[in-house]
XYZ file of C-alpha atoms in Angstrom:
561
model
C 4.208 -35.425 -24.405
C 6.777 -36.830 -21.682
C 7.127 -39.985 -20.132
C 6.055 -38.060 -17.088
C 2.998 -35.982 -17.788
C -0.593 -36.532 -18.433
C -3.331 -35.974 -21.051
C -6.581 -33.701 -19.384
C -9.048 -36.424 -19.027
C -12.919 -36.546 -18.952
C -13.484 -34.956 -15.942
C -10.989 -32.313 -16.095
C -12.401 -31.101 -19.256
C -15.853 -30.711 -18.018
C -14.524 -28.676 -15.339
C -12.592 -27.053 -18.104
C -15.626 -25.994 -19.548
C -17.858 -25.631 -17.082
C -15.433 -22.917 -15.163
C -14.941 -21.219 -18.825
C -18.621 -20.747 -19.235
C -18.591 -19.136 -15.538
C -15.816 -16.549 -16.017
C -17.079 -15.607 -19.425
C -14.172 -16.535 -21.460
C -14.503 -17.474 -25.567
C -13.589 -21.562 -26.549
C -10.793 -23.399 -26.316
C -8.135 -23.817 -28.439
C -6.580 -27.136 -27.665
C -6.329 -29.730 -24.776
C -3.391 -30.019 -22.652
C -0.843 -31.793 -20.422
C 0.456 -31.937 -17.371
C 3.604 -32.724 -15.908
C 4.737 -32.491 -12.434
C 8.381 -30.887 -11.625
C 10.450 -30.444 -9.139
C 12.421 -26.793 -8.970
C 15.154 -26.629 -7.456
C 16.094 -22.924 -4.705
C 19.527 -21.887 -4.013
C 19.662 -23.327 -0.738
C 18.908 -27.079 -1.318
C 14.817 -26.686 -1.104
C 12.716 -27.649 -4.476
C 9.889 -26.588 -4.808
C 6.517 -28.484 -6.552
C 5.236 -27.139 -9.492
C 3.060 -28.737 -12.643
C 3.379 -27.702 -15.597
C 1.163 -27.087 -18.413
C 1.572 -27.556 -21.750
C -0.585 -26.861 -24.717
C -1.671 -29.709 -27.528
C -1.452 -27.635 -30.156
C -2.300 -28.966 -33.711
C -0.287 -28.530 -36.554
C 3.147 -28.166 -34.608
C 1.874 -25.035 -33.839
C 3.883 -22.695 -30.724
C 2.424 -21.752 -27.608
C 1.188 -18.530 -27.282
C 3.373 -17.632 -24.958
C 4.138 -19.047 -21.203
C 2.724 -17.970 -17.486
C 4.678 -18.409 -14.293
C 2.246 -18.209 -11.093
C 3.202 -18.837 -7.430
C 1.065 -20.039 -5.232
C 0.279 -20.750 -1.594
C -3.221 -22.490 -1.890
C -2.310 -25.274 -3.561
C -2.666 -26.480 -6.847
C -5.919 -28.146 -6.886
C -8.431 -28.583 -9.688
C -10.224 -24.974 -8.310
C -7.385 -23.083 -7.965
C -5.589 -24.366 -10.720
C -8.140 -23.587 -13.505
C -8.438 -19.866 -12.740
C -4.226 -19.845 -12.833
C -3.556 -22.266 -15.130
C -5.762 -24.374 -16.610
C -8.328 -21.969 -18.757
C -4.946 -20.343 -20.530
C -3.547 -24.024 -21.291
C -6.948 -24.643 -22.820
C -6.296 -21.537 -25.057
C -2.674 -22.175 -25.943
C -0.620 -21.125 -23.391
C 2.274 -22.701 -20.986
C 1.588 -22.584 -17.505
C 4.080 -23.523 -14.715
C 1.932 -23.091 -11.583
C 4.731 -23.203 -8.416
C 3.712 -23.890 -4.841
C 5.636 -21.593 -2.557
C 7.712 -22.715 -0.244
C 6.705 -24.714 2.852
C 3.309 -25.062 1.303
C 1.130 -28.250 -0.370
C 4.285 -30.676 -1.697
C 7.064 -27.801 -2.023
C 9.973 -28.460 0.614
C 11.168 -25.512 3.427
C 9.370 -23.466 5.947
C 6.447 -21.339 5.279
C 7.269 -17.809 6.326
C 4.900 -15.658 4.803
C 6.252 -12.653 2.471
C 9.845 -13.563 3.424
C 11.190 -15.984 0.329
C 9.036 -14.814 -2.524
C 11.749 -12.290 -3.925
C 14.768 -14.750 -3.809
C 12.780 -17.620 -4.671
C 10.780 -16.374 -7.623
C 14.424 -15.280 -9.205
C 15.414 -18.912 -8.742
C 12.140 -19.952 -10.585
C 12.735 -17.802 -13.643
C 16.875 -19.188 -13.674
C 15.495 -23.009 -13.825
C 12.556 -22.070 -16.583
C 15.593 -20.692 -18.421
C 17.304 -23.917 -18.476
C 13.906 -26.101 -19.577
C 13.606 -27.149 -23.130
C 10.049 -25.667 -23.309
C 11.012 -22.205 -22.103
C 9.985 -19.792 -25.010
C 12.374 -17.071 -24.560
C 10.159 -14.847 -22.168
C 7.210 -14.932 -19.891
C 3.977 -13.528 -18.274
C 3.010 -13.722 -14.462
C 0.002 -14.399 -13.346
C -2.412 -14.374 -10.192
C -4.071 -12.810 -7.141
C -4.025 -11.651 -3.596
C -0.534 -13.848 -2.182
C -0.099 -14.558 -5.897
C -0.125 -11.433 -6.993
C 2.265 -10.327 -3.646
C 4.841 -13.036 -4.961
C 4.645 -10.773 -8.599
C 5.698 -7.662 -7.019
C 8.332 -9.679 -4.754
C 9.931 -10.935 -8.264
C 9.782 -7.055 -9.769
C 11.703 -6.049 -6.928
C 14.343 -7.266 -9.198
C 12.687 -7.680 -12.857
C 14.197 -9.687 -14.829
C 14.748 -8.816 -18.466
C 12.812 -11.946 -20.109
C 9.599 -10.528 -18.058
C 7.470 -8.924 -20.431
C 3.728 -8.426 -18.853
C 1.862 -8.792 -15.265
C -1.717 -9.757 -14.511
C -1.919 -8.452 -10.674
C -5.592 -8.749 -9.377
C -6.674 -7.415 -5.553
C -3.027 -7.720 -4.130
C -0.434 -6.157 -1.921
C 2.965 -4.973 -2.140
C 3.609 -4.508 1.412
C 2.339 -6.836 3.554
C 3.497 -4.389 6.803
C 0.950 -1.823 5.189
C -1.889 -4.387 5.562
C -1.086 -5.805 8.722
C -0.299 -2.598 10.445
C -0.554 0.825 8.144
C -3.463 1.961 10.185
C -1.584 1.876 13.742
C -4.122 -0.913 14.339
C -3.417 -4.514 14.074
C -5.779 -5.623 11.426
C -7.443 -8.869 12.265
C -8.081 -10.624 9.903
C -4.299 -11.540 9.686
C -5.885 -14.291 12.091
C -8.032 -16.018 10.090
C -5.761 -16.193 7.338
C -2.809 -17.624 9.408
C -5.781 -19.920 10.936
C -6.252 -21.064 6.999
C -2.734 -21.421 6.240
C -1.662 -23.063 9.509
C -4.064 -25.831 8.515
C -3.441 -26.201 4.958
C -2.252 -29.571 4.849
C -5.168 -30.894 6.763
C -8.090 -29.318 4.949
C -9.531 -29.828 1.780
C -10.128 -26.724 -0.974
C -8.345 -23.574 -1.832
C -8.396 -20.767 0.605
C -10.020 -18.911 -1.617
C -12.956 -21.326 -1.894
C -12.573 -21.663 2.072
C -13.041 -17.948 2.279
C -15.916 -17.469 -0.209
C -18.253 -20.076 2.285
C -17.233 -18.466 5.282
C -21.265 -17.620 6.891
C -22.280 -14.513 8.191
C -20.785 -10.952 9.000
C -17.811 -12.210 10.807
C -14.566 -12.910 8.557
C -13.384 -15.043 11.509
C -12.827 -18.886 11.145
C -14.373 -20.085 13.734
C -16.536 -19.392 16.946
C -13.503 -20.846 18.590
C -11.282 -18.349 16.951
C -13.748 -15.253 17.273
C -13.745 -15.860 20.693
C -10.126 -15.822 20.774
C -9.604 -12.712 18.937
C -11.973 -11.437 21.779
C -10.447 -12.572 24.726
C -7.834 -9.892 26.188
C -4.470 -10.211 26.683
C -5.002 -10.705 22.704
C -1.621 -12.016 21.727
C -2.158 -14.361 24.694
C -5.594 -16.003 23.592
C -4.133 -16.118 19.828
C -1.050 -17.890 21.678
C -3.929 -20.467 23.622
C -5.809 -21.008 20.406
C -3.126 -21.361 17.681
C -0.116 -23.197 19.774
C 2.847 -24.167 17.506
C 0.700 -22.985 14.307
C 0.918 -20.105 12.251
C 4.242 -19.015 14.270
C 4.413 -15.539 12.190
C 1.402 -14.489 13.399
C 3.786 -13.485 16.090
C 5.807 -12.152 14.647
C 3.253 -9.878 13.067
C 2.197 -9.138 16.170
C 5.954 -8.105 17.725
C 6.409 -6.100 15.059
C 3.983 -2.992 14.641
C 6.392 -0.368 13.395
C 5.920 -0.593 9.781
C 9.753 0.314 9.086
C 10.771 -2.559 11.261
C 13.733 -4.442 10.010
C 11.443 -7.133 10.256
C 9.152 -5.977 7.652
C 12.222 -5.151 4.833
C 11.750 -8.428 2.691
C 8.092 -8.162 3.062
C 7.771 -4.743 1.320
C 8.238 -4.192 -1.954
C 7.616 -0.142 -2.738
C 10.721 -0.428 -5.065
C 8.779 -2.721 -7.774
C 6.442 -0.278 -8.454
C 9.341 2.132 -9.117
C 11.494 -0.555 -11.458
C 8.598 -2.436 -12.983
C 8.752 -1.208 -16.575
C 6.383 -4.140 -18.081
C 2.886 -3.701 -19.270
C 0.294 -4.686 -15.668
C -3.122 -5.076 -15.443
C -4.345 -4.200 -12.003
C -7.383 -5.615 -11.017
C -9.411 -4.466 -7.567
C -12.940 -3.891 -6.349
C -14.184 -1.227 -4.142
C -14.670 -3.489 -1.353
C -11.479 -5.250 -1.276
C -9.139 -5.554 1.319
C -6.223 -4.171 -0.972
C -7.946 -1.841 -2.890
C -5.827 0.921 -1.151
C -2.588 -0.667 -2.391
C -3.849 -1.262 -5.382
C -4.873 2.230 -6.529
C -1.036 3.171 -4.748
C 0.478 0.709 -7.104
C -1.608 2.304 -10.085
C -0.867 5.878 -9.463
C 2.992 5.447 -8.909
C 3.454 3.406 -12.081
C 1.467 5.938 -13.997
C 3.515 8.787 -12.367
C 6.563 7.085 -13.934
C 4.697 6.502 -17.634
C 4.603 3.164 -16.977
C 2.375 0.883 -19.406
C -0.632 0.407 -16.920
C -4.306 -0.775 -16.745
C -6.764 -0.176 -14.035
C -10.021 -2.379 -13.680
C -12.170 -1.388 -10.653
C -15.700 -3.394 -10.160
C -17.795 -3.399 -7.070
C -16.593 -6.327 -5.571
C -15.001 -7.938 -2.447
C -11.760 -9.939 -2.621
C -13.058 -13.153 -3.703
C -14.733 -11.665 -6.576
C -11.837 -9.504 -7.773
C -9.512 -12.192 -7.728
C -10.773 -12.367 -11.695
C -14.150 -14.461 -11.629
C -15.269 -11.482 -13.286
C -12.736 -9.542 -15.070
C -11.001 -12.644 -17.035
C -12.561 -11.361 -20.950
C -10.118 -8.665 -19.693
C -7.424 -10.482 -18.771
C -7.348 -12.740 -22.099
C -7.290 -9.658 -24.311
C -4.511 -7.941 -22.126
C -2.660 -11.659 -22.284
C -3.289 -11.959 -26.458
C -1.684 -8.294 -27.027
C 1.363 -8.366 -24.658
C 2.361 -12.458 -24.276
C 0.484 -13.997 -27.373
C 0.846 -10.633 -29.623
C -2.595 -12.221 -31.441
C -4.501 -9.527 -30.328
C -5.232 -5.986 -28.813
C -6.168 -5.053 -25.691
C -9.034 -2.096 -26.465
C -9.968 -0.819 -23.042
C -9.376 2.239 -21.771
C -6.655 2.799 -18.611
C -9.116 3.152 -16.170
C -12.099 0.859 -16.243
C -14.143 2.374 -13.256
C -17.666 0.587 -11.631
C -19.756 3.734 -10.215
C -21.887 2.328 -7.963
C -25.403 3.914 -6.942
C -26.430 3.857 -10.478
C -24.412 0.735 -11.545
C -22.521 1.645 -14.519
C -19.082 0.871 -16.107
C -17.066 4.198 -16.931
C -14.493 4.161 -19.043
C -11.509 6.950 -18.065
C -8.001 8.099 -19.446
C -6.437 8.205 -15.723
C -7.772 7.673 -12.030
C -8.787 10.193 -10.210
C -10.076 12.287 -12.458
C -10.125 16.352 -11.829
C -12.919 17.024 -9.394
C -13.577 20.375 -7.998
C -14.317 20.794 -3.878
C -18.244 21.131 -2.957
C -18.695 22.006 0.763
C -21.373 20.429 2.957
C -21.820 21.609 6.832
C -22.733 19.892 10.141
C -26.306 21.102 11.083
C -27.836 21.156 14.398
C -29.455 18.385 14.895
C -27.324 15.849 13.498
C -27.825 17.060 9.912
C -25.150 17.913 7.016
C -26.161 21.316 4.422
C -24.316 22.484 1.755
C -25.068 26.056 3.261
C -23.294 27.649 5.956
C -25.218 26.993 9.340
C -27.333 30.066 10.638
C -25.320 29.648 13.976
C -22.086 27.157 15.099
C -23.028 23.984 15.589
C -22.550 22.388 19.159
C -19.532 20.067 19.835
C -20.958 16.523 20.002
C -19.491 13.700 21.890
C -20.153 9.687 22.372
C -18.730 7.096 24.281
C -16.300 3.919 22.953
C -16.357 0.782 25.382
C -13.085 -1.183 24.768
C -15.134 -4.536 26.089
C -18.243 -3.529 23.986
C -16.504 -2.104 20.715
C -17.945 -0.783 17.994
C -19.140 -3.561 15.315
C -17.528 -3.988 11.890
C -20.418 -4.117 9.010
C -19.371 -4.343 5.453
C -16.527 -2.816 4.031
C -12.976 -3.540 3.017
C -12.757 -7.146 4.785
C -11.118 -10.318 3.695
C -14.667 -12.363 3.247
C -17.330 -10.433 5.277
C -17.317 -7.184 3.328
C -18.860 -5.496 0.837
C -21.894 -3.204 0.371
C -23.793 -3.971 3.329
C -26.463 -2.272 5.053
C -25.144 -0.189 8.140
C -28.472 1.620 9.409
C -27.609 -0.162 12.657
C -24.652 2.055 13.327
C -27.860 5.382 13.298
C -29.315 3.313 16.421
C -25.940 2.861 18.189
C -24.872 5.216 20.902
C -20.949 4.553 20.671
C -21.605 6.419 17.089
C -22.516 9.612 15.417
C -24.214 9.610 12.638
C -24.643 13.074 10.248
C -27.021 12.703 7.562
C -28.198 14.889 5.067
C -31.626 16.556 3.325
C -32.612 14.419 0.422
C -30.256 15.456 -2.646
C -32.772 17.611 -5.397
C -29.976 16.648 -8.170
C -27.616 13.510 -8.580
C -24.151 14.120 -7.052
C -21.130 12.110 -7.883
C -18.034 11.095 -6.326
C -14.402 9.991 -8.364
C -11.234 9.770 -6.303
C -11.211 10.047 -2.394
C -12.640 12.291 -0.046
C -11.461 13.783 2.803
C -12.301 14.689 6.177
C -11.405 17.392 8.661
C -12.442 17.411 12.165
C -11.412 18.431 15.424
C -11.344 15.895 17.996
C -11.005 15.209 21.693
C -10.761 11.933 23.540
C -10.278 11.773 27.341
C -8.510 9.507 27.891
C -5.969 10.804 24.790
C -5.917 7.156 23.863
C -8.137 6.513 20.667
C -8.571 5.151 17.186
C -11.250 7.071 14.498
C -13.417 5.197 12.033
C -15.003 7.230 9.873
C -17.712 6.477 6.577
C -19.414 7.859 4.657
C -22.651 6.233 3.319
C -25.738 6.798 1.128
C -29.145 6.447 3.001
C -31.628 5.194 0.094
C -35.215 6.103 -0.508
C -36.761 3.546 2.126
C -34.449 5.350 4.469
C -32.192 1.786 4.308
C -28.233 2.935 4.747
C -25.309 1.364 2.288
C -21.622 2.474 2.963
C -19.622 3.811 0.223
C -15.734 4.727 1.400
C -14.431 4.687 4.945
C -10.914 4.834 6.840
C -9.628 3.509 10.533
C -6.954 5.511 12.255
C -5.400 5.238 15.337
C -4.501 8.482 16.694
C -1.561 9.510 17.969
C -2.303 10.582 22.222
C 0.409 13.079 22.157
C -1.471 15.110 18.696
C -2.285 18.720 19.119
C -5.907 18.797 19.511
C -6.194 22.302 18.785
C -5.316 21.853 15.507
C -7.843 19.875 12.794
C -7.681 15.958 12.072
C -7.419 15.495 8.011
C -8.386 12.198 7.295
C -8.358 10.861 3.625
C -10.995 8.184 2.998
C -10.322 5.669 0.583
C -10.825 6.274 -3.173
C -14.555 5.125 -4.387
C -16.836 6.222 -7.352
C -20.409 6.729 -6.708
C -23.666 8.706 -7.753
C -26.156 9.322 -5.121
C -29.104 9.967 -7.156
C -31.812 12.665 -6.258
C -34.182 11.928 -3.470
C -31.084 10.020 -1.263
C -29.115 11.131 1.129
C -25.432 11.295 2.572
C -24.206 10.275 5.596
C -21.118 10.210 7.525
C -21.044 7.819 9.999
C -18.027 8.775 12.888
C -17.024 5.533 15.833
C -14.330 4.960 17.835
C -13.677 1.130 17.117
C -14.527 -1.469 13.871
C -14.066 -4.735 15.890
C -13.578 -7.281 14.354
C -11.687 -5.775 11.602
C -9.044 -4.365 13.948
C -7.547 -4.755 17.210
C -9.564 -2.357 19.340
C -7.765 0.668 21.257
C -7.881 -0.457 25.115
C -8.488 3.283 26.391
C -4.613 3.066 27.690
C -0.499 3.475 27.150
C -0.404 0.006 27.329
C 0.229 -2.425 24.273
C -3.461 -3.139 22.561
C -2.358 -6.671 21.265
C -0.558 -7.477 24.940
C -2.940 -5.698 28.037
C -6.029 -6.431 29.246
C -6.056 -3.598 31.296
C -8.990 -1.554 29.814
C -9.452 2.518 30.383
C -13.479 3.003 31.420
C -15.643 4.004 27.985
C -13.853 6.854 26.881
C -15.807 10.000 25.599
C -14.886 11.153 22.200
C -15.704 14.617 21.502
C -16.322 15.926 17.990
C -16.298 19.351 16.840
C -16.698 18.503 12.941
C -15.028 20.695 10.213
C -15.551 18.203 7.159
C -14.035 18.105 3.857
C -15.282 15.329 1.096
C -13.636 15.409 -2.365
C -16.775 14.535 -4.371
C -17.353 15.699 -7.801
C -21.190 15.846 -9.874
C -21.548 14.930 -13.405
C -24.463 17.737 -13.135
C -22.552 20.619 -11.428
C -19.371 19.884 -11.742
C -18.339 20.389 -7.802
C -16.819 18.775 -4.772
C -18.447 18.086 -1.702
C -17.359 19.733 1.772
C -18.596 20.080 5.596
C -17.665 21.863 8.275
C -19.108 22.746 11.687
């Protein structure tokens, strides 16, 4: 031990053992110490950082050393689910506030440093008397966007990833959907404050009340108010100035965005990852993208999938996992005996163990009905267009889904009683039909005005006639599309079993507010106008296509009209 660092005391090792219990991880091995650094960047700015090191007995060696970087702080929360549970099982861990944030010097600018910075990191643990030789990363959401910023460039002494619910390409999230997505908001409310609040922002997130993901009533009514960049400007000041930014920016191949994408790290990473997502997480998208390019390229990769929100799949419930991946590929103690694709199927609530994700599915076909219903046989006659109405100052609600804190599996029969939505819902199912990978939708559509965004869902409608979603996607349409020709819409990936006796559902709106910035009904700039078109009609003359495959009859799933 150094003149500098610290023995775990009392406390710490209840917490220790209390948080090991939670996540369902075996003893410890050892205690630990801690040491505070500073590291310095090439530019002058040092970063804070603690380290951790093992008290192993018997002058034994670590089992192997974990570099996470962090923006939440390094607080006793956030610091045992990155750091302190592997010290207490024989690992290093240096856990590195990023830049601008909680003790580390510079100016936070979200996505922009992590690749330059991280290399720095990895050149100073180099130089350390304690450095092993070779290292892990570690962590999730930002932390696990600071991993792929540092495989944008992998170094050679990197030998394995844990990367749980996080992006690649922060432009994707904030605008891949043509649709500013919120919740970049309350985030930049969180960080914008993080000096003056207690708790990580994951914690912060987790306790957040009610359907809304927003911070605040004062912020929800500021993501309300219209001109929308305007009442962010009112409610955030001199805070959170890349919020902005975000906001000037919505071309996703803006120079802007270049340091904040990192597509290339999935095509040089050549490591052993664990990916880690749930079906209702905000990245899951990216996450299954990062999957299926590494496999493309015979990368060694691991897919876990539960059915959880972003909070949950930050690792609360996959860490048995992430210990045995750790032990084969840093500690080389053990083996890591799961399959590649560890898949939740929800409806039945079942782990699945697969060799690759998708699987092979064939296409089942399922019709619009008169009547608002879906068949899997052809209707006796065409089925009328159908039409409702979006209101740009009334927008369509956001329930459940892929959002930061407010998601998950939720129940959505309100959207049946709504009349800004169509809902399409099927006979009760006389076998059990199952869904792996992502299905698809086409549709022809009309707007007037041409001005509109789709949300589309598909849900399962249970046997007290209570409605759960399942998959869903937002797009904003392009006004100057040929409507003449079919929409195809892919929904995201899912895995799910409606059992016999339930029903599907597709739910079709015009708006998920607050999840994303609402279209206004006109040319204008959604995040800058408050010049609103009347409710706009939105005409539907449905030719749907789901990709859902059955255990039982080994089909896909299909509807047109």
């Amino acid at each position: 031990m150094t003149a500098q660092s610290a023995r775990r005391n009392y406390a710490g090792a209840t917490l220790d053992y209390l948080g090991a219990r939670y996540v369902g991880v075996g003893p410890e091995a050892c205690s630990y110490t801690t040491e505070a650094v500073q590291i310095p960047m090439r530019d002058g700015v040092r970063l804070a950082a603690d380290f951790y090191s093992p008290e192993l007995p018997n002058k034994q060696s670590p089992a192997g050393l974990i570099m996470i970087q962090c923006c939440y702080g390094r607080g006793a929360g956030i610091s045992f689910i990155n750091a302190r549970v592997f010290a207490a099982r024989g690992y290093q861990a240096l856990f590195v506030s990023t830049r601008g944030t909680h003790g580390s010097e510079g100016i936070f600018d979200p996505g922009s440093n992590e690749e330059y910075d991280s290399q720095d990191i990895v050149s100073w643990m180099r130089q350390q008397p304690w450095y092993p030789g070779s290292f892990a990363t570690l962590g999730a959401s930002y932390l696990g966007y600071s991993q792929w910023a540092l495989l944008h460039d992998p170094p050679e002494d990197c030998i394995a990833a844990v990367i749980p619910v996080a992006p690649h390409d922060q432009a994707w999230h904030t605008w891949g959907t043509g649709s500013f997505r919120l919740d970049r908001a309350a985030w930049s409310d969180l960080m914008s404050k993080r000096d003056k609040e207690q708790g990580s922002f994951l914690s912060n997130l987790a306790n957040i009340p009610g359907l809304s993901f927003l911070r605040s009533a004062k912020l929800e009514r500021a993501v309300a108010d219209l001109p929308l960049e305007e009442s962010l400007k009112r409610y955030f000041g001199d805070r959170a100035p890349w919020l902005f930014e975000y906001l000037k920016h919505p071309n996703v191949d803006d120079e802007y965005w270049a340091t904040r994408r990192h597509h290339i790290a999935l095509e040089r990473a050549n490591i052993p990852i664990l990916l880690v997502s749930g079906w209702y997480d905000t990245f899951t998208t990216q996450t299954l993208h990062q999957y299926t390019q590494l496999r493309e390229r015979g990368a060694n990769v691991n897919l876990i999938v539960g059915p959880w929100t972003h909070v949950q799949g930050s690792g609360l419930y996959s860490m048995p996992e992430i210990m045995d991946f750790l032990a084969e590929h840093v500690a080389k103690t053990g083996k890591y005996n799961r399959s590649q694709a560890r898949i939740y199927i929800t409806g039945p609530g079942e782990w699945r163990s697969l060799p690759s994700w998708p699987p092979s599915t064939q296409p089942h076909a399922l019709y619009l009905q008169e009547g608002s219903g879906l068949g899997f046989g052809l209707p006796a006659q065409a089925a009328r267009p159908l039409s409702f109405i979006f209101d740009p100052l009334n927008p369509t609600p956001s329930i459940g889904g892929n959002q930061m804190s407010a998601g998950g599996r939720l129940n959505d029969s309100a959207y049946a009683d709504r009349s800004d939505v169509l809902t399409f819902t099927s006979e009760a199912l006389t076998e059990d039909l199952e869904i792996l990978g992502s299905p698809f939708i086409h549709l022809m559509h009309e707007s007037n005005p041409p001005f509109a965004d789709l949300f589309v869902r598909l849900s399962e409608v249970d046997l007290e006639d209570v409605s759960h979603n399942i998959t869903e996607v937002y797009r904003a349409l392009d006004p100057a599309r040929d409507t003449t020709q079919p929409l195809k819409l892919d929904l995201q990936d899912c895995a799910h079993r409606f059992r016999a006796g339930t029903r599907v559902r597709i739910i079709i709106a015009g708006g998920s507010f607050p999840m994303y910035a609402r279209n206004l009904g006109t040319a204008e700039d959604r995040v800058r106008s408050d010049k609103t078109a009347p409710p706009a009609t939105y005409s539907e003359h449905c030719w749907w296509s789901l990709a859902i495959s059955s255990t039982y009859c080994n089909a896909n799933l299909i509807a047109n009209c």
